[in-house]
């Protein structure tokens, strides 16, 4: 499964959410977890110190790395954005479109809190993990 940034933030900050609980369960059960570089960037950018970033970086190294987006992935992410916009929903972050495309490309279910992924899943076969 690909775990989105907002879930990791809840998890690392000890914020109680169904998604953070599902992540904790996946970690306890050794479920495969994958992270794209964009999620790494968002997580590490939000940390307050270099020592905290180094500690979290070390923890994230335990997970599978999703192959970087290709040129075609960027084109498909833009199509995801346009499709949702033409249906009356403007996705707030084009990064979410890229992450959704990586899930589609690699057939990874997504554990996320962001409502943009809910919208994308209405128009594309994005698999969202129910909590």
Tab-separated table of N, CA and C in Angstrom:
chain	number	residue	atom	x	y	z
A	1	UNK	N	0.835	-1.174	0.000
A	1	UNK	CA	0.000	0.000	0.000
A	1	UNK	C	0.879	1.236	0.000
A	2	UNK	N	0.385	2.285	-0.621
A	2	UNK	CA	1.068	3.573	-0.598
A	2	UNK	C	0.387	4.415	0.485
A	3	UNK	N	1.165	4.899	1.425
A	3	UNK	CA	0.634	5.702	2.525
A	3	UNK	C	0.932	7.164	2.236
A	4	UNK	N	-0.118	7.981	2.211
A	4	UNK	CA	0.028	9.394	1.899
A	4	UNK	C	0.550	10.183	3.100
A	5	UNK	N	1.064	11.349	2.818
A	5	UNK	CA	1.715	12.202	3.809
A	5	UNK	C	0.835	12.495	5.020
A	6	UNK	N	-0.423	12.829	4.807
A	6	UNK	CA	-1.290	13.229	5.923
A	6	UNK	C	-1.426	12.106	6.951
A	7	UNK	N	-1.397	10.871	6.510
A	7	UNK	CA	-1.483	9.734	7.429
A	7	UNK	C	-0.197	9.615	8.235
A	8	UNK	N	0.940	9.773	7.560
A	8	UNK	CA	2.223	9.725	8.270
A	8	UNK	C	2.296	10.833	9.316
A	9	UNK	N	1.799	12.019	8.987
A	9	UNK	CA	1.839	13.139	9.930
A	9	UNK	C	1.042	12.791	11.183
A	10	UNK	N	-0.163	12.260	10.992
A	10	UNK	CA	-0.958	11.829	12.151
A	10	UNK	C	-0.200	10.787	12.964
A	11	UNK	N	0.370	9.818	12.267
A	11	UNK	CA	1.072	8.719	12.933
A	11	UNK	C	2.258	9.231	13.751
A	12	UNK	N	3.115	10.032	13.117
A	12	UNK	CA	4.310	10.516	13.806
A	12	UNK	C	3.981	11.480	14.942
A	13	UNK	N	2.888	12.228	14.809
A	13	UNK	CA	2.516	13.189	15.848
A	13	UNK	C	1.623	12.587	16.928
A	14	UNK	N	1.299	11.306	16.789
A	14	UNK	CA	0.446	10.659	17.779
A	14	UNK	C	-0.982	11.148	17.756
A	15	UNK	N	-1.401	11.687	16.620
A	15	UNK	CA	-2.773	12.179	16.478
A	15	UNK	C	-3.699	10.999	16.184
A	16	UNK	N	-4.745	10.869	16.970
A	16	UNK	CA	-5.666	9.736	16.798
A	16	UNK	C	-6.522	9.932	15.552
A	17	UNK	N	-6.360	9.027	14.606
A	17	UNK	CA	-7.221	9.004	13.419
A	17	UNK	C	-7.353	7.555	12.985
A	18	UNK	N	-8.423	7.263	12.307
A	18	UNK	CA	-8.625	5.903	11.810
A	18	UNK	C	-7.500	5.502	10.861
A	19	UNK	N	-7.034	6.456	10.066
A	19	UNK	CA	-5.978	6.176	9.105
A	19	UNK	C	-4.651	5.886	9.815
A	20	UNK	N	-4.337	6.661	10.857
A	20	UNK	CA	-3.101	6.404	11.617
A	20	UNK	C	-3.184	5.047	12.306
A	21	UNK	N	-4.367	4.698	12.801
A	21	UNK	CA	-4.547	3.373	13.411
A	21	UNK	C	-4.347	2.267	12.385
A	22	UNK	N	-4.837	2.486	11.166
A	22	UNK	CA	-4.681	1.478	10.099
A	22	UNK	C	-3.209	1.339	9.723
A	23	UNK	N	-2.481	2.460	9.693
A	23	UNK	CA	-1.043	2.403	9.434
A	23	UNK	C	-0.335	1.625	10.535
A	24	UNK	N	-0.668	1.888	11.783
A	24	UNK	CA	-0.059	1.162	12.898
A	24	UNK	C	-0.320	-0.333	12.775
A	25	UNK	N	-1.527	-0.691	12.391
A	25	UNK	CA	-1.866	-2.103	12.193
A	25	UNK	C	-1.013	-2.709	11.085
A	26	UNK	N	-0.869	-1.985	9.979
A	26	UNK	CA	-0.061	-2.477	8.859
A	26	UNK	C	1.388	-2.682	9.284
A	27	UNK	N	1.903	-1.756	10.078
A	27	UNK	CA	3.280	-1.875	10.552
A	27	UNK	C	3.441	-3.090	11.471
A	28	UNK	N	2.486	-3.273	12.370
A	28	UNK	CA	2.543	-4.419	13.284
A	28	UNK	C	2.487	-5.747	12.540
A	29	UNK	N	1.708	-5.790	11.470
A	29	UNK	CA	1.516	-7.034	10.719
A	29	UNK	C	2.532	-7.224	9.600
A	30	UNK	N	3.444	-6.282	9.428
A	30	UNK	CA	4.465	-6.396	8.400
A	30	UNK	C	3.918	-6.272	6.993
A	31	UNK	N	2.835	-5.559	6.856
A	31	UNK	CA	2.225	-5.353	5.539
A	31	UNK	C	3.163	-4.498	4.678
A	32	UNK	N	3.302	-4.821	3.399
A	32	UNK	CA	4.181	-4.011	2.545
A	32	UNK	C	3.682	-2.571	2.431
A	33	UNK	N	4.599	-1.640	2.621
A	33	UNK	CA	4.292	-0.214	2.527
A	33	UNK	C	5.283	0.406	1.556
A	34	UNK	N	4.756	1.234	0.672
A	34	UNK	CA	5.597	1.877	-0.340
A	34	UNK	C	5.454	3.391	-0.242
A	35	UNK	N	6.555	4.073	-0.507
A	35	UNK	CA	6.568	5.531	-0.453
A	35	UNK	C	7.215	6.096	-1.714
A	36	UNK	N	6.540	7.032	-2.368
A	36	UNK	CA	7.187	7.742	-3.471
A	36	UNK	C	8.030	8.896	-2.933
A	37	UNK	N	8.945	9.361	-3.728
A	37	UNK	CA	9.805	10.472	-3.335
A	37	UNK	C	9.031	11.707	-2.923
A	38	UNK	N	7.897	11.951	-3.569
A	38	UNK	CA	7.096	13.129	-3.215
A	38	UNK	C	6.599	13.068	-1.773
A	39	UNK	N	6.227	11.891	-1.302
A	39	UNK	CA	5.784	11.745	0.090
A	39	UNK	C	6.972	11.928	1.030
A	40	UNK	N	8.120	11.362	0.660
A	40	UNK	CA	9.340	11.584	1.460
A	40	UNK	C	9.584	13.089	1.603
A	41	UNK	N	9.511	13.808	0.498
A	41	UNK	CA	9.776	15.239	0.512
A	41	UNK	C	8.806	15.968	1.426
A	42	UNK	N	7.520	15.652	1.304
A	42	UNK	CA	6.522	16.327	2.134
A	42	UNK	C	6.735	16.026	3.617
A	43	UNK	N	7.025	14.784	3.948
A	43	UNK	CA	7.246	14.422	5.355
A	43	UNK	C	8.470	15.145	5.896
A	44	UNK	N	9.596	15.021	5.203
A	44	UNK	CA	10.851	15.594	5.703
A	44	UNK	C	10.817	17.122	5.726
A	45	UNK	N	10.097	17.737	4.789
A	45	UNK	CA	10.016	19.199	4.754
A	45	UNK	C	9.256	19.745	5.959
A	46	UNK	N	8.338	18.973	6.498
A	46	UNK	CA	7.536	19.440	7.617
A	46	UNK	C	8.191	19.309	8.979
A	47	UNK	N	9.342	18.690	9.043
A	47	UNK	CA	10.004	18.482	10.335
A	47	UNK	C	10.757	19.739	10.756
A	48	UNK	N	10.894	19.907	12.059
A	48	UNK	CA	11.426	21.167	12.586
A	48	UNK	C	12.939	21.219	12.723
A	49	UNK	N	13.606	20.079	12.767
A	49	UNK	CA	15.055	20.108	12.977
A	49	UNK	C	15.738	19.060	12.101
A	50	UNK	N	17.011	19.254	11.916
A	50	UNK	CA	17.799	18.302	11.144
A	50	UNK	C	17.902	16.963	11.870
A	51	UNK	N	17.987	16.996	13.188
A	51	UNK	CA	18.079	15.729	13.919
A	51	UNK	C	16.773	14.948	13.810
A	52	UNK	N	15.645	15.647	13.882
A	52	UNK	CA	14.356	14.972	13.710
A	52	UNK	C	14.231	14.421	12.291
A	53	UNK	N	14.663	15.194	11.302
A	53	UNK	CA	14.612	14.741	9.910
A	53	UNK	C	15.489	13.509	9.715
A	54	UNK	N	16.668	13.491	10.334
A	54	UNK	CA	17.554	12.332	10.210
A	54	UNK	C	16.925	11.097	10.845
A	55	UNK	N	16.269	11.271	11.988
A	55	UNK	CA	15.621	10.144	12.665
A	55	UNK	C	14.477	9.587	11.821
A	56	UNK	N	13.626	10.464	11.307
A	56	UNK	CA	12.487	10.023	10.501
A	56	UNK	C	12.978	9.420	9.185
A	57	UNK	N	14.006	10.009	8.591
A	57	UNK	CA	14.594	9.471	7.368
A	57	UNK	C	15.030	8.032	7.592
A	58	UNK	N	15.670	7.790	8.730
A	58	UNK	CA	16.106	6.432	9.056
A	58	UNK	C	14.938	5.465	9.169
A	59	UNK	N	13.831	5.920	9.742
A	59	UNK	CA	12.648	5.068	9.854
A	59	UNK	C	12.030	4.777	8.484
A	60	UNK	N	11.975	5.790	7.641
A	60	UNK	CA	11.348	5.625	6.322
A	60	UNK	C	12.146	4.702	5.406
A	61	UNK	N	13.441	4.581	5.667
A	61	UNK	CA	14.282	3.694	4.849
A	61	UNK	C	13.839	2.242	4.888
A	62	UNK	N	13.036	1.886	5.871
A	62	UNK	CA	12.576	0.499	5.998
A	62	UNK	C	11.538	0.119	4.948
A	63	UNK	N	10.966	1.105	4.263
A	63	UNK	CA	9.861	0.836	3.351
A	63	UNK	C	10.308	0.823	1.895
A	64	UNK	N	9.468	0.192	1.076
A	64	UNK	CA	9.748	0.138	-0.355
A	64	UNK	C	9.655	1.535	-0.956
A	65	UNK	N	10.468	1.761	-1.961
A	65	UNK	CA	10.478	3.044	-2.657
A	65	UNK	C	9.727	2.886	-3.977
A	66	UNK	N	8.773	3.762	-4.212
A	66	UNK	CA	8.034	3.749	-5.470
A	66	UNK	C	8.898	4.418	-6.536
A	67	UNK	N	9.010	3.777	-7.685
A	67	UNK	CA	9.808	4.336	-8.781
A	67	UNK	C	9.350	5.759	-9.083
A	68	UNK	N	10.313	6.628	-9.359
A	68	UNK	CA	9.999	8.019	-9.673
A	68	UNK	C	9.025	8.123	-10.842
A	69	UNK	N	8.252	9.210	-10.860
A	69	UNK	CA	7.327	9.408	-11.982
A	69	UNK	C	8.087	9.542	-13.304
A	70	UNK	N	7.549	8.920	-14.316
A	70	UNK	CA	8.095	9.062	-15.664
A	70	UNK	C	7.442	10.267	-16.335
A	71	UNK	N	7.927	10.585	-17.498
A	71	UNK	CA	7.322	11.657	-18.288
A	71	UNK	C	5.836	11.340	-18.514
A	72	UNK	N	5.531	10.096	-18.839
A	72	UNK	CA	4.146	9.685	-19.075
A	72	UNK	C	3.304	9.814	-17.808
A	73	UNK	N	3.886	9.542	-16.653
A	73	UNK	CA	3.147	9.704	-15.397
A	73	UNK	C	2.736	11.157	-15.183
A	74	UNK	N	3.613	12.083	-15.532
A	74	UNK	CA	3.280	13.502	-15.389
A	74	UNK	C	2.139	13.878	-16.336
A	75	UNK	N	2.177	13.343	-17.530
A	75	UNK	CA	1.100	13.601	-18.494
A	75	UNK	C	-0.222	13.036	-17.970
A	76	UNK	N	-0.177	11.825	-17.426
A	76	UNK	CA	-1.392	11.200	-16.881
A	76	UNK	C	-1.895	11.945	-15.645
A	77	UNK	N	-0.993	12.438	-14.821
A	77	UNK	CA	-1.401	13.208	-13.641
A	77	UNK	C	-2.136	14.482	-14.060
A	78	UNK	N	-1.655	15.124	-15.110
A	78	UNK	CA	-2.343	16.312	-15.626
A	78	UNK	C	-3.729	15.941	-16.155
A	79	UNK	N	-3.850	14.762	-16.769
A	79	UNK	CA	-5.159	14.304	-17.260
A	79	UNK	C	-6.098	14.055	-16.086
A	80	UNK	N	-5.584	13.489	-15.005
A	80	UNK	CA	-6.397	13.284	-13.800
A	80	UNK	C	-6.931	14.636	-13.317
A	81	UNK	N	-6.061	15.612	-13.243
A	81	UNK	CA	-6.456	16.950	-12.789
A	81	UNK	C	-7.544	17.536	-13.693
A	82	UNK	N	-7.309	17.482	-15.015
A	82	UNK	CA	-8.281	18.047	-15.963
A	82	UNK	C	-9.623	17.342	-15.890
A	83	UNK	N	-9.591	16.012	-15.795
A	83	UNK	CA	-10.831	15.235	-15.734
A	83	UNK	C	-11.649	15.642	-14.518
A	84	UNK	N	-11.016	15.717	-13.372
A	84	UNK	CA	-11.738	16.100	-12.150
A	84	UNK	C	-12.281	17.524	-12.266
A	85	UNK	N	-11.479	18.423	-12.837
A	85	UNK	CA	-11.927	19.813	-12.989
A	85	UNK	C	-13.137	19.911	-13.894
A	86	UNK	N	-13.135	19.130	-14.997
A	86	UNK	CA	-14.283	19.177	-15.907
A	86	UNK	C	-15.535	18.586	-15.272
A	87	UNK	N	-15.372	17.777	-14.231
A	87	UNK	CA	-16.510	17.208	-13.500
A	87	UNK	C	-16.956	18.129	-12.360
A	88	UNK	N	-16.288	19.279	-12.217
A	88	UNK	CA	-16.684	20.255	-11.209
A	88	UNK	C	-15.887	20.201	-9.916
A	89	UNK	N	-14.790	19.436	-9.887
A	89	UNK	CA	-13.962	19.308	-8.695
A	89	UNK	C	-12.537	19.716	-9.016
A	90	UNK	N	-12.075	20.792	-8.416
A	90	UNK	CA	-10.695	21.211	-8.611
A	90	UNK	C	-9.833	20.574	-7.528
A	91	UNK	N	-8.889	19.771	-7.958
A	91	UNK	CA	-7.959	19.124	-7.033
A	91	UNK	C	-7.050	20.211	-6.468
A	92	UNK	N	-6.883	20.224	-5.144
A	92	UNK	CA	-6.129	21.290	-4.484
A	92	UNK	C	-4.628	21.191	-4.692
A	93	UNK	N	-4.129	19.997	-4.989
A	93	UNK	CA	-2.683	19.818	-5.128
A	93	UNK	C	-2.389	18.916	-6.325
A	94	UNK	N	-1.622	19.439	-7.263
A	94	UNK	CA	-1.241	18.601	-8.399
A	94	UNK	C	-0.341	17.454	-7.946
A	95	UNK	N	0.332	17.616	-6.798
A	95	UNK	CA	1.141	16.514	-6.265
A	95	UNK	C	0.256	15.315	-5.967
A	96	UNK	N	-0.952	15.558	-5.467
A	96	UNK	CA	-1.879	14.452	-5.218
A	96	UNK	C	-2.220	13.720	-6.513
A	97	UNK	N	-2.309	14.454	-7.614
A	97	UNK	CA	-2.571	13.813	-8.912
A	97	UNK	C	-1.398	12.916	-9.311
A	98	UNK	N	-0.176	13.364	-9.061
A	98	UNK	CA	0.996	12.549	-9.373
A	98	UNK	C	1.010	11.302	-8.485
A	99	UNK	N	0.742	11.472	-7.198
A	99	UNK	CA	0.728	10.329	-6.289
A	99	UNK	C	-0.365	9.345	-6.696
A	100	UNK	N	-1.534	9.851	-7.045
A	100	UNK	CA	-2.619	8.975	-7.507
A	100	UNK	C	-2.190	8.222	-8.766
A	101	UNK	N	-1.519	8.895	-9.675
A	101	UNK	CA	-1.053	8.232	-10.897
A	101	UNK	C	-0.056	7.127	-10.583
A	102	UNK	N	0.820	7.351	-9.598
A	102	UNK	CA	1.775	6.306	-9.224
A	102	UNK	C	1.040	5.092	-8.662
A	103	UNK	N	-0.013	5.325	-7.893
A	103	UNK	CA	-0.828	4.212	-7.386
A	103	UNK	C	-1.464	3.452	-8.540
A	104	UNK	N	-2.000	4.191	-9.499
A	104	UNK	CA	-2.626	3.554	-10.662
A	104	UNK	C	-1.590	2.772	-11.472
A	105	UNK	N	-0.449	3.381	-11.700
A	105	UNK	CA	0.608	2.748	-12.496
A	105	UNK	C	1.095	1.450	-11.861
A	106	UNK	N	1.305	1.479	-10.537
A	106	UNK	CA	1.896	0.334	-9.848
A	106	UNK	C	0.852	-0.556	-9.169
A	107	UNK	N	-0.422	-0.259	-9.398
A	107	UNK	CA	-1.530	-1.026	-8.825
A	107	UNK	C	-1.414	-1.107	-7.307
A	108	UNK	N	-1.180	0.041	-6.689
A	108	UNK	CA	-1.048	0.125	-5.234
A	108	UNK	C	-2.304	0.736	-4.634
A	109	UNK	N	-2.869	0.113	-3.618
A	109	UNK	CA	-3.955	0.783	-2.910
A	109	UNK	C	-3.376	1.940	-2.104
A	110	UNK	N	-4.193	2.948	-1.861
A	110	UNK	CA	-3.724	4.127	-1.144
A	110	UNK	C	-4.417	4.265	0.205
A	111	UNK	N	-3.612	4.523	1.232
A	111	UNK	CA	-4.128	4.871	2.549
A	111	UNK	C	-3.945	6.373	2.680
A	112	UNK	N	-5.067	7.087	2.704
A	112	UNK	CA	-4.987	8.544	2.677
A	112	UNK	C	-6.143	9.157	3.454
A	113	UNK	N	-5.990	10.433	3.794
A	113	UNK	CA	-7.040	11.199	4.454
A	113	UNK	C	-7.551	12.308	3.550
A	114	UNK	N	-6.776	12.671	2.585
A	114	UNK	CA	-7.036	13.824	1.739
A	114	UNK	C	-8.258	13.587	0.852
A	115	UNK	N	-9.203	14.513	0.887
A	115	UNK	CA	-10.433	14.349	0.103
A	115	UNK	C	-10.186	14.363	-1.414
A	116	UNK	N	-9.065	14.914	-1.839
A	116	UNK	CA	-8.771	14.902	-3.274
A	116	UNK	C	-8.676	13.479	-3.816
A	117	UNK	N	-8.146	12.567	-3.024
A	117	UNK	CA	-8.044	11.177	-3.468
A	117	UNK	C	-9.435	10.548	-3.602
A	118	UNK	N	-10.348	10.947	-2.728
A	118	UNK	CA	-11.726	10.471	-2.839
A	118	UNK	C	-12.315	10.911	-4.171
A	119	UNK	N	-12.093	12.162	-4.518
A	119	UNK	CA	-12.597	12.687	-5.792
A	119	UNK	C	-11.974	11.943	-6.964
A	120	UNK	N	-10.671	11.786	-6.947
A	120	UNK	CA	-9.984	11.101	-8.048
A	120	UNK	C	-10.532	9.690	-8.210
A	121	UNK	N	-10.806	9.017	-7.093
A	121	UNK	CA	-11.288	7.630	-7.170
A	121	UNK	C	-12.681	7.528	-7.784
A	122	UNK	N	-13.393	8.630	-7.860
A	122	UNK	CA	-14.706	8.619	-8.508
A	122	UNK	C	-14.590	8.518	-10.027
A	123	UNK	N	-13.464	8.951	-10.569
A	123	UNK	CA	-13.304	9.024	-12.028
A	123	UNK	C	-12.190	8.141	-12.573
A	124	UNK	N	-11.392	7.563	-11.672
A	124	UNK	CA	-10.296	6.684	-12.058
A	124	UNK	C	-10.305	5.475	-11.131
A	125	UNK	N	-9.736	4.347	-11.561
A	125	UNK	CA	-9.787	3.138	-10.733
A	125	UNK	C	-8.768	3.139	-9.586
A	126	UNK	N	-8.677	4.246	-8.885
A	126	UNK	CA	-7.789	4.371	-7.732
A	126	UNK	C	-8.401	3.602	-6.565
A	127	UNK	N	-7.632	2.665	-6.014
A	127	UNK	CA	-8.120	1.855	-4.894
A	127	UNK	C	-7.746	2.528	-3.589
A	128	UNK	N	-8.754	2.878	-2.815
A	128	UNK	CA	-8.555	3.500	-1.518
A	128	UNK	C	-8.804	2.485	-0.421
A	129	UNK	N	-7.951	2.476	0.574
A	129	UNK	CA	-8.107	1.560	1.696
A	129	UNK	C	-9.165	2.141	2.625
A	130	UNK	N	-10.195	1.378	2.856
A	130	UNK	CA	-11.295	1.798	3.717
A	130	UNK	C	-10.890	1.631	5.172
A	131	UNK	N	-11.207	2.620	5.996
A	131	UNK	CA	-10.944	2.514	7.435
A	131	UNK	C	-12.213	2.748	8.209
